[in-house]
Tab-separated table of C-alpha atoms and ligand atoms in Angstrom:
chain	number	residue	atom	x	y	z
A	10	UNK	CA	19.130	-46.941	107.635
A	11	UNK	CA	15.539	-46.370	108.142
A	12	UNK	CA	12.713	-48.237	106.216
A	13	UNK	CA	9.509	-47.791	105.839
A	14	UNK	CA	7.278	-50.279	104.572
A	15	UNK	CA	4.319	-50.061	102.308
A	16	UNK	CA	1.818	-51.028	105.301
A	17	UNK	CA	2.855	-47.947	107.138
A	18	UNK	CA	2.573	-45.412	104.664
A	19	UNK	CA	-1.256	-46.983	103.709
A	20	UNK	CA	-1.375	-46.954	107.617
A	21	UNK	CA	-0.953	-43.211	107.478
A	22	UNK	CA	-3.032	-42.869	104.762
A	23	UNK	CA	-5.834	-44.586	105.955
A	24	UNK	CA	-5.933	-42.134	108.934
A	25	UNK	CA	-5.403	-39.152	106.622
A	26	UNK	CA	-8.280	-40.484	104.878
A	27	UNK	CA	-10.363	-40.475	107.697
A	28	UNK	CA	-9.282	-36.963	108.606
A	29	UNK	CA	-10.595	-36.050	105.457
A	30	UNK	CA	-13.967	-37.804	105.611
A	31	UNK	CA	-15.016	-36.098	108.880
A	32	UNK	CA	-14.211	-32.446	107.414
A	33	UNK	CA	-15.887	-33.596	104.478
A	34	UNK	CA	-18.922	-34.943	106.559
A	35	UNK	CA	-18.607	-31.897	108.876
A	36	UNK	CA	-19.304	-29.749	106.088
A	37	UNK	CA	-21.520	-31.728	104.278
A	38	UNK	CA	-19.259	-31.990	101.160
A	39	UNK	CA	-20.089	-35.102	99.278
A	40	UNK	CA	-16.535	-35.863	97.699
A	41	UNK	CA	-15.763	-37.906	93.980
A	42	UNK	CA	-12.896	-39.495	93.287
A	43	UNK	CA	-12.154	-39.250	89.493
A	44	UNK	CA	-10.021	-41.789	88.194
A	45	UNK	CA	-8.219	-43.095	84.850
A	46	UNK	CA	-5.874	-42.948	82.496
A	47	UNK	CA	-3.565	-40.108	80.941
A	48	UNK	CA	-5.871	-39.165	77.866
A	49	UNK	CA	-9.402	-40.765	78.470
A	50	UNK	CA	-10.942	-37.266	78.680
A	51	UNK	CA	-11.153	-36.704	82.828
A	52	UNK	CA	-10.540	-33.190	82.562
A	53	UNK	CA	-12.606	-33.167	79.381
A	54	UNK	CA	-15.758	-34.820	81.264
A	55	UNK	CA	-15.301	-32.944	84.621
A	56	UNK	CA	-15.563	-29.957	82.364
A	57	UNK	CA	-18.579	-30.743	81.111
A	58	UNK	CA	-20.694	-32.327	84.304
A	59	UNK	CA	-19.557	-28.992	85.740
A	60	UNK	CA	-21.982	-26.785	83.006
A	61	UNK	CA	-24.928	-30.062	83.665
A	62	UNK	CA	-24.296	-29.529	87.681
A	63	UNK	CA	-25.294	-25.336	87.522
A	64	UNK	CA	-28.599	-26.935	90.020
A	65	UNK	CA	-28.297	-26.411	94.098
A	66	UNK	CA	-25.002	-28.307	94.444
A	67	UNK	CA	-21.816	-25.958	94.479
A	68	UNK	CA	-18.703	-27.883	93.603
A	69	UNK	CA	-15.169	-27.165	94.117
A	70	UNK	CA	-12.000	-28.912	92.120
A	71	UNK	CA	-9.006	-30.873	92.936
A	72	UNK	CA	-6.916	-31.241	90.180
A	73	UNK	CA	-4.183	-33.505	90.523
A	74	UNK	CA	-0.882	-34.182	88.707
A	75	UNK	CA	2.640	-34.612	88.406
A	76	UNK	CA	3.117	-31.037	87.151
A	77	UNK	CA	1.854	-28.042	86.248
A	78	UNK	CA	-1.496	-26.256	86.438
A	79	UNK	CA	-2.982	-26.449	82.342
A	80	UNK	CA	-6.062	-28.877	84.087
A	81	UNK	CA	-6.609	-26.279	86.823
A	82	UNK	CA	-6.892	-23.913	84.509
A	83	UNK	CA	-9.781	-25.154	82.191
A	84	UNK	CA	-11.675	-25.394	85.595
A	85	UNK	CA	-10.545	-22.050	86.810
A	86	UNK	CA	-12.272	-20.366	83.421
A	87	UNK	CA	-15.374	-22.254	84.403
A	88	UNK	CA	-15.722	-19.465	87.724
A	89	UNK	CA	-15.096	-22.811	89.583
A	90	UNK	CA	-12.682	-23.241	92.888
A	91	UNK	CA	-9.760	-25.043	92.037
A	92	UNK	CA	-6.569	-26.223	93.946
A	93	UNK	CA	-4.085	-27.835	91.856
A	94	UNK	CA	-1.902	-30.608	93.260
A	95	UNK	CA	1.576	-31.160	91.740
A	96	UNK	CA	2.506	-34.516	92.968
A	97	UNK	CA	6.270	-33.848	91.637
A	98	UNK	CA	6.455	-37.158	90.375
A	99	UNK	CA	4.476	-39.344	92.528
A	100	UNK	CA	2.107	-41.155	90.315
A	101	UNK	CA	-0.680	-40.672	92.016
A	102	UNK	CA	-2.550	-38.914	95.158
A	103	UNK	CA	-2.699	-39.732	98.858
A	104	UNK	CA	-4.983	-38.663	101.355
A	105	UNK	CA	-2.262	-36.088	103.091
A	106	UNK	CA	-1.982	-34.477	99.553
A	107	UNK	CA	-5.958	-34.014	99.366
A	108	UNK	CA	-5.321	-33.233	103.638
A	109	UNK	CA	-2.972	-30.015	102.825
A	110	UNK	CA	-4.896	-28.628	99.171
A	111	UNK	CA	-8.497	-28.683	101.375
A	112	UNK	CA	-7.544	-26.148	103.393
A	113	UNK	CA	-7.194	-23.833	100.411
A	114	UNK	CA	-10.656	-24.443	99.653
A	115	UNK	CA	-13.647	-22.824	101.475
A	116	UNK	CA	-15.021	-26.253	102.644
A	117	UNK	CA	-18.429	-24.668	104.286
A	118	UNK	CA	-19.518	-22.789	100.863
A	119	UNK	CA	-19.258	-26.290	99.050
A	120	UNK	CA	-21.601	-29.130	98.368
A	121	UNK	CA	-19.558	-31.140	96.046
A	122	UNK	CA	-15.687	-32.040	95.810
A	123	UNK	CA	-14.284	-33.212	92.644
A	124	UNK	CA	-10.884	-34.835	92.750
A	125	UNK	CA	-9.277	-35.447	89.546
A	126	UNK	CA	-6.761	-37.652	90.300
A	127	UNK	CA	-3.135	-38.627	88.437
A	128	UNK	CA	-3.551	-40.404	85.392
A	129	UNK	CA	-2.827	-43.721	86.331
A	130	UNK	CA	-4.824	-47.433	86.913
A	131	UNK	CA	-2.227	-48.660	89.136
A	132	UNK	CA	-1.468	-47.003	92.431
A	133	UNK	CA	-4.660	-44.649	92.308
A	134	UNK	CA	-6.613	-47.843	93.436
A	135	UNK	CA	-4.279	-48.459	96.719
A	136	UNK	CA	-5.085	-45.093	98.235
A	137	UNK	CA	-8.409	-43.847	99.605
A	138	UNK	CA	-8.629	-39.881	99.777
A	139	UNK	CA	-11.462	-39.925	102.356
A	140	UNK	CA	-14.045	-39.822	98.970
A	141	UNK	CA	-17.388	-41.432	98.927
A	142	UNK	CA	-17.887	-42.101	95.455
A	143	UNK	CA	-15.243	-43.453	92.693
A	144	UNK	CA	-15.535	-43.015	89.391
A	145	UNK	CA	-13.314	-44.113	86.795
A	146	UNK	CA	-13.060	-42.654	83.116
A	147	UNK	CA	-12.466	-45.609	80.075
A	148	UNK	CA	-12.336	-44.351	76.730
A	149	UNK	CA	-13.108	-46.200	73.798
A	150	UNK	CA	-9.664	-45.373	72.611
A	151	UNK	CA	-7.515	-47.319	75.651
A	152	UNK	CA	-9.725	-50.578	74.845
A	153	UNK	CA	-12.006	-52.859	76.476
A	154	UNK	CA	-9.357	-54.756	78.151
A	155	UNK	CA	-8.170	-52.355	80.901
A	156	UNK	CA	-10.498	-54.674	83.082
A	157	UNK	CA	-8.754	-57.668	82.321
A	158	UNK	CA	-5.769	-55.677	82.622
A	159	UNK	CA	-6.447	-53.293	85.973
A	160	UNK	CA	-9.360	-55.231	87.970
A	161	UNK	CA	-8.315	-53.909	91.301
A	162	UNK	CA	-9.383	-49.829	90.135
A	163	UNK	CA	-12.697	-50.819	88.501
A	164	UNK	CA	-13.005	-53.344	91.438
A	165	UNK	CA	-13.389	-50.186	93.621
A	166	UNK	CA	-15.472	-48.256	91.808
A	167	UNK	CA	-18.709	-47.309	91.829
A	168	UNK	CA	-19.585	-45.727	88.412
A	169	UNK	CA	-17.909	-46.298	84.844
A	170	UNK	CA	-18.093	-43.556	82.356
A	171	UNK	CA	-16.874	-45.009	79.277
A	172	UNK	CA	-16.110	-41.432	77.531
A	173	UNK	CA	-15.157	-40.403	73.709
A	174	UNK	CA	-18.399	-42.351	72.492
A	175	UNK	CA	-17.841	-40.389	69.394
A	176	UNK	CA	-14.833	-42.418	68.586
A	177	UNK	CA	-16.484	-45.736	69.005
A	178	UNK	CA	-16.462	-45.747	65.256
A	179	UNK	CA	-13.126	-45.917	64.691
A	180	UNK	CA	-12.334	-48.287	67.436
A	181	UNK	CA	-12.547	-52.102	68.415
A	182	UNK	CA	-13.897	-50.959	71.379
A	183	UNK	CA	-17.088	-53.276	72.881
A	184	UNK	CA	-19.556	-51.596	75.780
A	185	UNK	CA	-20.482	-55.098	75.875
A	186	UNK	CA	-17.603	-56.780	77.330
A	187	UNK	CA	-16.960	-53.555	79.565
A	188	UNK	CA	-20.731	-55.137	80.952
A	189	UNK	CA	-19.033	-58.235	81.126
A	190	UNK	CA	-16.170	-57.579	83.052
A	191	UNK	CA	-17.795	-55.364	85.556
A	192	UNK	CA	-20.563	-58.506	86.425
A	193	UNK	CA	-17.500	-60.049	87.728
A	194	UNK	CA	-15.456	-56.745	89.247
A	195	UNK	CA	-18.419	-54.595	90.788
A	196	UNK	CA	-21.878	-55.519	89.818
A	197	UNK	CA	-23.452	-52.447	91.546
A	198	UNK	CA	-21.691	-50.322	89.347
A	199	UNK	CA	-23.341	-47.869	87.233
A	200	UNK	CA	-22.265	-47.513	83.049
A	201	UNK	CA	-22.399	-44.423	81.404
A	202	UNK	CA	-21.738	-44.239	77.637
A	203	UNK	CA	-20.672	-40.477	77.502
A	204	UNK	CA	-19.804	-38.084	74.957
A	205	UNK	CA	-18.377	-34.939	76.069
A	206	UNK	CA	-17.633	-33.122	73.157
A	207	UNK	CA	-21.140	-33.852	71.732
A	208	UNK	CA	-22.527	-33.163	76.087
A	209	UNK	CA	-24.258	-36.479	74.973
A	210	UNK	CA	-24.678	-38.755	78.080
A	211	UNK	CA	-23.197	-36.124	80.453
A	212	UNK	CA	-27.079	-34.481	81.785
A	213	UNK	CA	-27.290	-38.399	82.653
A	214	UNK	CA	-24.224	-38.158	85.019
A	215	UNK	CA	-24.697	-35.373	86.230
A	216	UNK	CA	-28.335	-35.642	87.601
A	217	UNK	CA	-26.693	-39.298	88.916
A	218	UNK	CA	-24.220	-37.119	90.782
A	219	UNK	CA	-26.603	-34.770	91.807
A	220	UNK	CA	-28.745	-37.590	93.508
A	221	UNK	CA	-25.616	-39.342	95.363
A	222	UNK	CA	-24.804	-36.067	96.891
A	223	UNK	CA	-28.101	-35.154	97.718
A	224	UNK	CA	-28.433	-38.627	99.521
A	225	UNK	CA	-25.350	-38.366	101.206
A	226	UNK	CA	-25.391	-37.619	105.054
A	227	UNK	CA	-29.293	-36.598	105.353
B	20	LIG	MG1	-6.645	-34.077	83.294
B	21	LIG	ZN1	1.533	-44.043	92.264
């Protein structure tokens, strides 16, 4: 019997990873790692920051998930590259996964590369993808307590969109103790209160975006 422990396979991620970053750097593709749960609106926003980010910056997709291509799709009718991932029921993406989709993707004719990854707060957090920004999605339907709940992702991560601000009505949910919680987790991190369906808070994120990558490697 052969086993393999968890340090090996985040051993041959980490390299992966690395792999990654260089072709990324090489190319001078700024790369996002978009994170959260099944339902709080990632597809939703990356639809959106896609129409705010028609500027200089041309971005390409990786849409990742246990099955099927519907996400892919919705990015596909924007006129933007796309590879879809279909993890076939691994909860989440490694950096050999984002390795194998880049080379479907015309690296040199891109600025930007969004990865949407699995829906998932758990194992998302444990494996880099060679990115140099994370972002992770909250909605105000989940609840303010996913930080409580899931420090290690917002730990890592270097923006908060806290999305479906049109529901905050109707929920218990409290930007304030999302401010709280991220004193404690990542203090650097920025907060956007977004709105995709009323593309109220998104020209904020995406001229954010647009800044990071433009600051990247010159
Ligand atoms: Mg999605
Ligand atoms: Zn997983």
């Amino acid at each position: 019997m052969k086993i393999v422990t968890a340090r090996k396979i985040l051993e041959a991620n980490e390299l992966a990873a690395q792999r990654n970053r260089n072709r990324f750097h090489a190319a001078g593709v700024f790369c996002i790692n978009l994170l959260g749960s099944p339902g709080s609106g990632k597809t939703t926003l990356l639809e959106a920051l896609l129409r705010h980010l028609d500027g200089p910056l041309a971005p390409g997709v990786i849409e990742g998930d246990i099955a099927g291509s519907v996400d892919a799709e919705r990015i596909e009718a924007l006129g933007v590259p796309v590879v879809q991932i279909n993890t076939q029921g691994a909860c989440h993406l490694d950096a050999g996964m984002v390795e194998a989709a880049v080379a479907d993707l015309h690296l040199q004719r891109l600025d930007l590369l969004l990865i949407e990854n699995v829906g998932n707060l758990v194992c998302t957090a444990g494996f880099d993808l060679g990115e140099q920004l994370r972002i992770i999605v909250l909605s105000t339907s989940e609840g303010h307590d996913k930080l409580i709940k899931y420090p290690a992702i917002f730990r890592g991560s270097q923006a908060v969109v806290v999305s479906k601000m049109d529901l905050l009505p109707h929920t218990d949910f409290d930007p304030r103790r999302v401010a709280e919680g991220l004193r404690v987790l990542s203090p650097e991190a920025a907060v956007f209160h977004v709105s995709a369906v009323r593309e109220e808070g998104v020209a904020e994120l995406a001229r954010w975006v647009a800044a990071r990558a433009s600051a990247r490697s010159d």
